[in-house]
Short mmCIF file of C-alpha atoms in Angstrom, two decimals:
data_model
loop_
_atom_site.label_atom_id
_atom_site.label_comp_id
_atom_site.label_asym_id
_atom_site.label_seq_id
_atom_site.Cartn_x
_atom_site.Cartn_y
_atom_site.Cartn_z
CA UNK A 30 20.23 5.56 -32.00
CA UNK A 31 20.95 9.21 -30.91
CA UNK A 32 18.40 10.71 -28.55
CA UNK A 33 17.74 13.53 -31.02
CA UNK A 34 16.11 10.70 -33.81
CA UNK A 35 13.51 9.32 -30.93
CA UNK A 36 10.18 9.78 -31.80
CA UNK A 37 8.70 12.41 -29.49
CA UNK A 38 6.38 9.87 -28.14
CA UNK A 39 9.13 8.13 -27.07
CA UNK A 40 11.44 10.62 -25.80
CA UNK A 41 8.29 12.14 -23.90
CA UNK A 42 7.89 8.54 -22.15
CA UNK A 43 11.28 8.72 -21.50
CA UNK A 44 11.03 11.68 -19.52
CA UNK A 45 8.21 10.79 -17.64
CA UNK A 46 10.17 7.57 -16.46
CA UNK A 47 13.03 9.89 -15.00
CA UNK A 48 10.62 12.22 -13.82
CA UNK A 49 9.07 9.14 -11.97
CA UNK A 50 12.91 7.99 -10.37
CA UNK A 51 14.08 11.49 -9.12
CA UNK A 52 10.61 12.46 -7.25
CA UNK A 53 11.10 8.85 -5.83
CA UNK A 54 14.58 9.49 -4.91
CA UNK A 55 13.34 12.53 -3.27
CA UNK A 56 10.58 10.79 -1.90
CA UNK A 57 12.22 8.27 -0.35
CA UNK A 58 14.90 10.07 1.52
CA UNK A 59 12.61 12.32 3.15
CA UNK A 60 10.38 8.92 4.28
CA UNK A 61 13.28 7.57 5.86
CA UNK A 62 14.79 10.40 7.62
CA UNK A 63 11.44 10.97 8.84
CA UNK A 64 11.92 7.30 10.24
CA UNK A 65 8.32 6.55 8.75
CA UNK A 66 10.32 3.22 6.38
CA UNK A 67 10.78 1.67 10.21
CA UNK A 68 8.25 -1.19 11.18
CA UNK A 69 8.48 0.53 15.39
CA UNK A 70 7.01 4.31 14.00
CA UNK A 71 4.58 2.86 11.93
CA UNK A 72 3.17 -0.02 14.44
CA UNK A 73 3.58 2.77 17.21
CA UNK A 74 1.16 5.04 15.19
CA UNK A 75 -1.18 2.23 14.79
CA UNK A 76 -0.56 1.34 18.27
CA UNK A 77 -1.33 5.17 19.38
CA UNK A 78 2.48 5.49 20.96
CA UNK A 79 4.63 7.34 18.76
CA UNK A 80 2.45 10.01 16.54
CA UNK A 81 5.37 10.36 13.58
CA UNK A 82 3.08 9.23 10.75
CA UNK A 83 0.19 11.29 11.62
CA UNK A 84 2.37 14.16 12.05
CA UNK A 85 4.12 13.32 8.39
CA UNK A 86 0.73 12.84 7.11
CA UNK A 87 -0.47 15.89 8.02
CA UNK A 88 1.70 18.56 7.47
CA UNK A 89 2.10 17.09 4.00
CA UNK A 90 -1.36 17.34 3.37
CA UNK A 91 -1.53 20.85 4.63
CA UNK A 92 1.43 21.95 2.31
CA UNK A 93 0.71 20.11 -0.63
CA UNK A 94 -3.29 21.51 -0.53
CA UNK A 95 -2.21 25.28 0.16
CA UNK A 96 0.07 24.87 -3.06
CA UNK A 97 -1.96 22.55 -5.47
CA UNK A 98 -5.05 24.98 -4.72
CA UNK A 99 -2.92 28.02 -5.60
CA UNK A 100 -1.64 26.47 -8.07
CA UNK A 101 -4.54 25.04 -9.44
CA UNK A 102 -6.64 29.24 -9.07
CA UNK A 103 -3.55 29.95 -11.06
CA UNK A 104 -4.28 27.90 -13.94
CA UNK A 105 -1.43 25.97 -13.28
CA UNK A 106 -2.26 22.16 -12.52
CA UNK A 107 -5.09 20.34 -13.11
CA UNK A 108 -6.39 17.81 -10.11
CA UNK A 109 -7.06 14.59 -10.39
CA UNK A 110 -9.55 13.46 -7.33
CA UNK A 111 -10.02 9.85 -7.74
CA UNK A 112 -13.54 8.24 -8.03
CA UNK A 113 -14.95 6.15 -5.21
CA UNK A 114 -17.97 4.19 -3.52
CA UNK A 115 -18.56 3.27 0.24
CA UNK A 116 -18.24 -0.18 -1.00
CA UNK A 117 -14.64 0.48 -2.58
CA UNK A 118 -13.10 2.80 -0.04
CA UNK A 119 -14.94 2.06 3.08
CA UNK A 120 -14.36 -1.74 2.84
CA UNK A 121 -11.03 -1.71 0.55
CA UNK A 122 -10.04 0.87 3.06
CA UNK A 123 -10.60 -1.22 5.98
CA UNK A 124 -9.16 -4.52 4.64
CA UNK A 125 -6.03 -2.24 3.89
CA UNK A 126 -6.03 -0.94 7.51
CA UNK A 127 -5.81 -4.64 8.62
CA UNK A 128 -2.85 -5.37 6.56
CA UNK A 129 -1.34 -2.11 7.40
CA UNK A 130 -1.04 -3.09 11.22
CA UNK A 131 0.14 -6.90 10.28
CA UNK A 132 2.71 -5.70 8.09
CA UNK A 133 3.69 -2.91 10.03
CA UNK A 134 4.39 -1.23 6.21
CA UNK A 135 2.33 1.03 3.48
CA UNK A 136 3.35 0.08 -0.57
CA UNK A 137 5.19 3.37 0.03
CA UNK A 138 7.29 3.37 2.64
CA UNK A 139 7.86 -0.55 2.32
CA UNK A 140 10.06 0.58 -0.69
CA UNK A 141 11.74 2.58 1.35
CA UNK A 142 11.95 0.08 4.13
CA UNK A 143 13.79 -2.52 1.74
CA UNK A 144 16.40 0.43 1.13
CA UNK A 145 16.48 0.77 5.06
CA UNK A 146 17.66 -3.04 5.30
CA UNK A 147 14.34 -4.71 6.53
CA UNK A 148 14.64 -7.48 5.21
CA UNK A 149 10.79 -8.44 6.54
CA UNK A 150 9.87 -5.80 4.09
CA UNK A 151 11.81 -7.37 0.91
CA UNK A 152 11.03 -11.20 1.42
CA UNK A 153 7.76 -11.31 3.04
CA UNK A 154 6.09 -8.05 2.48
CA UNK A 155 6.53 -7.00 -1.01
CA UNK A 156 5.64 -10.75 -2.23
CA UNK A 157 2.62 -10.10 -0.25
CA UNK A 158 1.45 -7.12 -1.64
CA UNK A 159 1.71 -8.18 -5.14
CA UNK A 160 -0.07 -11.47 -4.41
CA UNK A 161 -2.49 -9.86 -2.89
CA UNK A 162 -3.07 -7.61 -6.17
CA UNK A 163 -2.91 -10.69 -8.13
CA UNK A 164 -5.56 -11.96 -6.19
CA UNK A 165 -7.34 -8.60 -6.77
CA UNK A 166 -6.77 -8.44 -10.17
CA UNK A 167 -8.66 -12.01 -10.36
CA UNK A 168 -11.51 -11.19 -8.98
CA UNK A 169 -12.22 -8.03 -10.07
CA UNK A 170 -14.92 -8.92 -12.59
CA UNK A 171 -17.07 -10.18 -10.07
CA UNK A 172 -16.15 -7.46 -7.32
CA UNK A 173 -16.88 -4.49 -10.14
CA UNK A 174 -20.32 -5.71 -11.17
CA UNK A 175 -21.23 -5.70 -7.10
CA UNK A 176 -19.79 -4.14 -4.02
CA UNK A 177 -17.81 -2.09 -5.54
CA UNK A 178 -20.71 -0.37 -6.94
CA UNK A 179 -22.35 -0.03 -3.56
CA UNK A 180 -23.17 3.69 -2.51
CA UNK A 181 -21.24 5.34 -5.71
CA UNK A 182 -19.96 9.17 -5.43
CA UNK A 183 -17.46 9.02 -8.08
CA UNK A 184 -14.69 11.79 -8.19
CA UNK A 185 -16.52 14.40 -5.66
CA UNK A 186 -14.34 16.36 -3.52
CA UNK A 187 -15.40 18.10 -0.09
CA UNK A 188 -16.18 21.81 -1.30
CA UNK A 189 -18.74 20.15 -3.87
CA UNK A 190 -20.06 17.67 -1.57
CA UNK A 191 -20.65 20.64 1.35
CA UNK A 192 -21.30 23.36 -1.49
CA UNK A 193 -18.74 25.50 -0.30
CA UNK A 194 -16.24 27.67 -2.37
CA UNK A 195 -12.96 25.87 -2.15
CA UNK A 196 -10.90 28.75 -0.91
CA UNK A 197 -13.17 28.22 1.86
CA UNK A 198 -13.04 24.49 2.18
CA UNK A 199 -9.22 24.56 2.15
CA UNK A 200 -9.02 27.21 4.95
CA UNK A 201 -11.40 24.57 6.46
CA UNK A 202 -9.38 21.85 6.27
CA UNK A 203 -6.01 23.83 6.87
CA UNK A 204 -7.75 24.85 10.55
CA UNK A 205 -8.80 21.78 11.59
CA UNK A 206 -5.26 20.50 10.93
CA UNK A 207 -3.16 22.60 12.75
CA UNK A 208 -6.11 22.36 15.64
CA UNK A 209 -4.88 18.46 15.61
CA UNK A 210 -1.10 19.26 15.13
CA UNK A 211 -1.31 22.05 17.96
CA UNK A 212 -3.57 19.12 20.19
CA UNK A 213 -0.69 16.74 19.51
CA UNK A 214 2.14 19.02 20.83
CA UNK A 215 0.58 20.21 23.93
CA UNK A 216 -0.12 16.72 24.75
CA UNK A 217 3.34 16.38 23.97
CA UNK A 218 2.56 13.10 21.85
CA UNK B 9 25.47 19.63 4.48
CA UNK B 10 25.86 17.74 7.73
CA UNK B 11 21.68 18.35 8.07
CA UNK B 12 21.96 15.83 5.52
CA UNK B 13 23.94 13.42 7.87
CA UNK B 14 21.30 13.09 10.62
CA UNK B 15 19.22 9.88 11.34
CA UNK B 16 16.22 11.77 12.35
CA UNK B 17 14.62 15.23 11.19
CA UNK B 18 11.02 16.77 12.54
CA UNK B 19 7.92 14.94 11.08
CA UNK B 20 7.11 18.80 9.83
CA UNK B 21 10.14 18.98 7.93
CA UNK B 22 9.65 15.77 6.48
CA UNK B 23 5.88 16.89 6.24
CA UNK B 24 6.52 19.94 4.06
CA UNK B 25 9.20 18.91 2.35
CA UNK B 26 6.37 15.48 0.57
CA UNK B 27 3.83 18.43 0.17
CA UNK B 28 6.32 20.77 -1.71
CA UNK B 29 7.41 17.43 -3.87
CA UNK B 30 3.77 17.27 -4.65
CA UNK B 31 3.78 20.45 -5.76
CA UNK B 32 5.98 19.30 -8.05
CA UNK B 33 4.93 16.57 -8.84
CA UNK B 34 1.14 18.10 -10.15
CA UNK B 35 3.34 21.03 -12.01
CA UNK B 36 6.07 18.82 -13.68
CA UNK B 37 4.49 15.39 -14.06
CA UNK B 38 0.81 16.19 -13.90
CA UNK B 39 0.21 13.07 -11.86
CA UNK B 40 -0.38 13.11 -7.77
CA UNK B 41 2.06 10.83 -5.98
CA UNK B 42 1.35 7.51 -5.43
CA UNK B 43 2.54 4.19 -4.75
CA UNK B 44 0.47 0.92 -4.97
CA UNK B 45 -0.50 0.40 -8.51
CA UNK B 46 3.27 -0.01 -9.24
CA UNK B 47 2.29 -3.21 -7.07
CA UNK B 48 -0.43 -4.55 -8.76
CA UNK B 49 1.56 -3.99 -12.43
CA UNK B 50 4.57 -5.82 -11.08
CA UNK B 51 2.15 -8.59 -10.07
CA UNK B 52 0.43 -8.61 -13.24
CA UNK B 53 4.23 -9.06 -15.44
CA UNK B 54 5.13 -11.82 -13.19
CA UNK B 55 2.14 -13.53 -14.55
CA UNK B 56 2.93 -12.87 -17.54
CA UNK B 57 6.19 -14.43 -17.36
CA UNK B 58 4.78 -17.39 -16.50
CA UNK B 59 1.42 -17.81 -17.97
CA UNK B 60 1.73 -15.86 -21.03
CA UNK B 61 0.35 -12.63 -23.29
CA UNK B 62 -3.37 -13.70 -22.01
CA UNK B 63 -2.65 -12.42 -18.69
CA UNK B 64 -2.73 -8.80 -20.63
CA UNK B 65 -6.30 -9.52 -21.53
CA UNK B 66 -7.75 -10.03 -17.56
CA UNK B 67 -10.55 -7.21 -17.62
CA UNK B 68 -8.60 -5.36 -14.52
CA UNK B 69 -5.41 -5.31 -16.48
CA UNK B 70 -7.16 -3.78 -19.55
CA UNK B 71 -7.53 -1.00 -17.12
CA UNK B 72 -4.05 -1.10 -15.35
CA UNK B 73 -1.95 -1.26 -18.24
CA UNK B 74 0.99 -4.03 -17.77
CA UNK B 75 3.88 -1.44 -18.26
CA UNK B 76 6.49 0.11 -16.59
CA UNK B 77 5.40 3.44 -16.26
CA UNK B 78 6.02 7.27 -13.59
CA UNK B 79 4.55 5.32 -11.19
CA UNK B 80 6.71 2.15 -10.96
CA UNK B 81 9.80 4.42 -11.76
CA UNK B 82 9.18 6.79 -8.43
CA UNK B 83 8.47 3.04 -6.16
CA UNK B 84 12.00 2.26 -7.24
CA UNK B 85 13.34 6.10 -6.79
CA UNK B 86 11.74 5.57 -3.00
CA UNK B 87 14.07 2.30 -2.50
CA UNK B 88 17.20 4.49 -3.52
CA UNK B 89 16.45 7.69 -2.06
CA UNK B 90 15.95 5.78 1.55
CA UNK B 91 19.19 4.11 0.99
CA UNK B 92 21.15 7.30 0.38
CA UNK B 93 19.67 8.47 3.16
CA UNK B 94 20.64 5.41 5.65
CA UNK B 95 23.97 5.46 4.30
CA UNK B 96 24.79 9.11 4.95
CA UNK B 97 23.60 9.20 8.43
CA UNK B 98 25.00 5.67 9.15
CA UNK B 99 21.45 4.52 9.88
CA UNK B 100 21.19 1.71 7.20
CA UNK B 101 20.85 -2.12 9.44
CA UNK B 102 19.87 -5.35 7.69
CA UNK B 103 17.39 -6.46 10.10
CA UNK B 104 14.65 -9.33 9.89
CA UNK B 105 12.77 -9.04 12.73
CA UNK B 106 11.83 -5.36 14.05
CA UNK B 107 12.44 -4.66 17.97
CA UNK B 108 9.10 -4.18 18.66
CA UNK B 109 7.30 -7.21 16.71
CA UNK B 110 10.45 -8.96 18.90
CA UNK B 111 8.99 -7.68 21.93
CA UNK B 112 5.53 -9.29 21.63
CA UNK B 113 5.98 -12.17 19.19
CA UNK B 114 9.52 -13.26 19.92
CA UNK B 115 12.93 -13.09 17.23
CA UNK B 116 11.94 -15.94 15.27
CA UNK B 117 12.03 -15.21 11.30
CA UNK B 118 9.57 -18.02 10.05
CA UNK B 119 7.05 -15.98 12.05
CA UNK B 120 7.99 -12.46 10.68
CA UNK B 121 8.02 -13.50 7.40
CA UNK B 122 5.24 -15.52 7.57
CA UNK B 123 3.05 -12.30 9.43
CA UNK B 124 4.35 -10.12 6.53
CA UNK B 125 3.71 -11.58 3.87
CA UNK B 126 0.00 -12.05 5.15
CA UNK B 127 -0.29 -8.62 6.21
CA UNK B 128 1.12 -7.64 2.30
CA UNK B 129 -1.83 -10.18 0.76
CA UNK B 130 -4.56 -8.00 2.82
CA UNK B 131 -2.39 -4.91 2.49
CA UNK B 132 -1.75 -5.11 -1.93
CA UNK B 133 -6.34 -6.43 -1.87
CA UNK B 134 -7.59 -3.68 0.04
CA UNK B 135 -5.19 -0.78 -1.98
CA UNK B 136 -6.54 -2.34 -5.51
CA UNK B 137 -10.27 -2.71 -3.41
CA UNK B 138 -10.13 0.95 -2.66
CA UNK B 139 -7.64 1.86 -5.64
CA UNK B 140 -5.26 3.43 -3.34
CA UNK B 141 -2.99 3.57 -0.80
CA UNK B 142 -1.53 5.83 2.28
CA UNK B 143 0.57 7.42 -0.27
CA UNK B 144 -2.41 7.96 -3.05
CA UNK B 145 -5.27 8.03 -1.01
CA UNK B 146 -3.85 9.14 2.38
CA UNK B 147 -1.69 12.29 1.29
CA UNK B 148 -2.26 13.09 -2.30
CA UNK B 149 -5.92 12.48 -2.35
CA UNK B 150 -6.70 14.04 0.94
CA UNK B 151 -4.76 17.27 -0.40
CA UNK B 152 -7.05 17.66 -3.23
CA UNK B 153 -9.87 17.13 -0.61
CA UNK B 154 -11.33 14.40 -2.85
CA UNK B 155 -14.43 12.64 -0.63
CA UNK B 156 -12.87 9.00 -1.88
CA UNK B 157 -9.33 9.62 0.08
CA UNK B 158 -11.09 11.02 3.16
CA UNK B 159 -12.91 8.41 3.80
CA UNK B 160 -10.28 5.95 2.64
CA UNK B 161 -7.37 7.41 4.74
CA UNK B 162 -9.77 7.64 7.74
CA UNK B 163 -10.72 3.37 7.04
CA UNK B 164 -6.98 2.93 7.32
CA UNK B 165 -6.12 4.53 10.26
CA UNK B 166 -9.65 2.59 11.96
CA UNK B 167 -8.64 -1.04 10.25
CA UNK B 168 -4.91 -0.34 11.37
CA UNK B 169 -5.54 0.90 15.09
CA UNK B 170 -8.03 -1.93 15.93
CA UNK B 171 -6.40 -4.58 14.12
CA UNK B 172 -2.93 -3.14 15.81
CA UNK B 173 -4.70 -2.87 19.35
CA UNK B 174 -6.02 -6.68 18.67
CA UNK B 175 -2.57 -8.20 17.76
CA UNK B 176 -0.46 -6.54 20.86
CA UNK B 177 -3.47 -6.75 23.62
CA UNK B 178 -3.46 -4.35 25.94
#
């Protein structure tokens, strides 16, 4: 069958997929020349030694928010905050924090570990992480109909929670930042 | 071209260069990046494999669709685009055991592996328990300054510091 005689369902879903693989491929070269897909950077983050993620994090954050806001005043993209509770991200959040430090690897960057060579990643790490979503997906009936309803805010973001105007919020944010960039340099961390 | 070559560029060129592929990303695809869903679908078709069709029917897989999908396409991209990357700069080294695990736990496997793969159980519960991860929660949420991947990112960080501080000692 000739890609012109797809349905465009099909052929859109299509696209999407190879969408998907080239902002990975981009993705993942810039996580591992960053070094961020190496078990030492990330445990020496978490280990308040070597300050590469935060400094990753960061300026990605203050980027991608300058243009998505822009963007978004433009009439250009659409957000898509995700909805939350204290009892989903504050204890989800922490339970992921311990595994973060054990593993020494995030579900991104231990893809691009296994590209690295770390083996550790491949054969230990990524079985983990789907058992443990297995084991997730198995008890999420019982975990939606109680702490995961705890303290609900749904999809709020920061200038609606503070009632600011977001232009404002995002100059906020973009301050405090580079106040914590600039702190990091002059302590020459 | 030989920029392309080196092991190691700034943190703010790497920085930039994820926020101006999120730009992308929200323009082109009209999704924010993320990574650990891709996880919890490839979990979910294993299971299927073995256990059958009924797997489709668990209520959290009603809601996390068992198919391949952006997502799981861009966790495979990141697997390739690392590898180009070792290879070019000649930074690519099978390794089991990282140097600094070595230096407080010793160069056995058994208990790298073994460490891993628990950290990965705690690590693929709490991303489905707070429905993200560093990648979703920790740079694309806290870009579109959504309360859920503040406070998330900022549990990480606190889980991963303590936890980290516990398991070295010092």
């Amino acid at each position: 069958m000739s890609a012109q005689s797809l349905p465009a369902k099909e052929k859109s879903r299509i696209s999407q997929l190879i969408q998907g693989l080239l902002i990975g491929l981009v993705f993942g070269f810039l996580l591992q020349k960053g070094g961020v897909t190496k078990y030492d950077v990330i445990a020496g983050q978490l280990l308040l030694r070597d300050f590469t993620v935060i400094k990753v994090m960061l300026s990605a954050v203050l980027v991608g928010m300058a243009g998505i806001y822009t963007m978004k005043g433009l009439g250009w993209v659409e957000l898509y905050p995700k909805s939350g509770s204290l009892g989903m991200n504050v204890i989800g959040g922490l339970i992921f924090g311990v595994g973060f430090a054990i593993l020494g690897y995030c579900p991104g960057t231990i893809a691009g570990a296994v590209g690295n060579g770390s083996m550790d990643a491949l054969v230990g790490g990524v079985a983990g992480i789907m058992a443990g979503s297995g084991l997730f997906a198995a008890l999420y009936p019982w975990l939606n109909e109680g702490v995961l309803k705890w303290g609900f805010y749904g999809k709020v973001t920061l200038p609606q929670l503070f009632k600011v105007g977001e232009r404002k919020m995002v100059l906020i944010a973009a301050a405090a930042i580079l106040v914590v960039l600039a702190v990091l340099e002059v302590a020459r961390l | 071209m030989d920029y392309l070559k080196e092991i190691r560029w700034s943190p703010y060129v790497v920085g930039a260069g994820i926020g101006v592929l999120s730009w992308l990303s929200f323009l082109i695809s009209r999704k924010p990046i993320a990574c650990s869903t891709a996880f919890a679908k490839a979990s979910g078709m294993i299971e299927k494999m073995i256990r059958g069709d009924m797997v489709d029917s668990k209520p959290y897989y009603q809601k996390v669709k068992l198919v391949i999908d952006w997502q799981w396409m861009l966790v495979t991209g990141i697997v390739f685009g690392s590898l180009f990357s070792a290879l070019l700069s000649g930074d690519f080294h099978l390794q089991l055991v990282p140097a600094l695990w070595a230096s407080r736990f010793g160069t056995g496997a058994v208990k790298r592996i073994l460490a891993a793969l628990l950290g990965g159980i705690c690590l693929g519960f709490g991303a489905r328990w707070a429905d993200g991860c560093t990648s979703g929660h920790g740079i694309s949420g806290t870009m579109q300054l959504a309360l859920s991947s503040w406070i998330s990112a900022t549990c990480f960080f606190v889980g991963g510091i303590v936890t980290a501080r516990l398991l070295f000692r010092f």
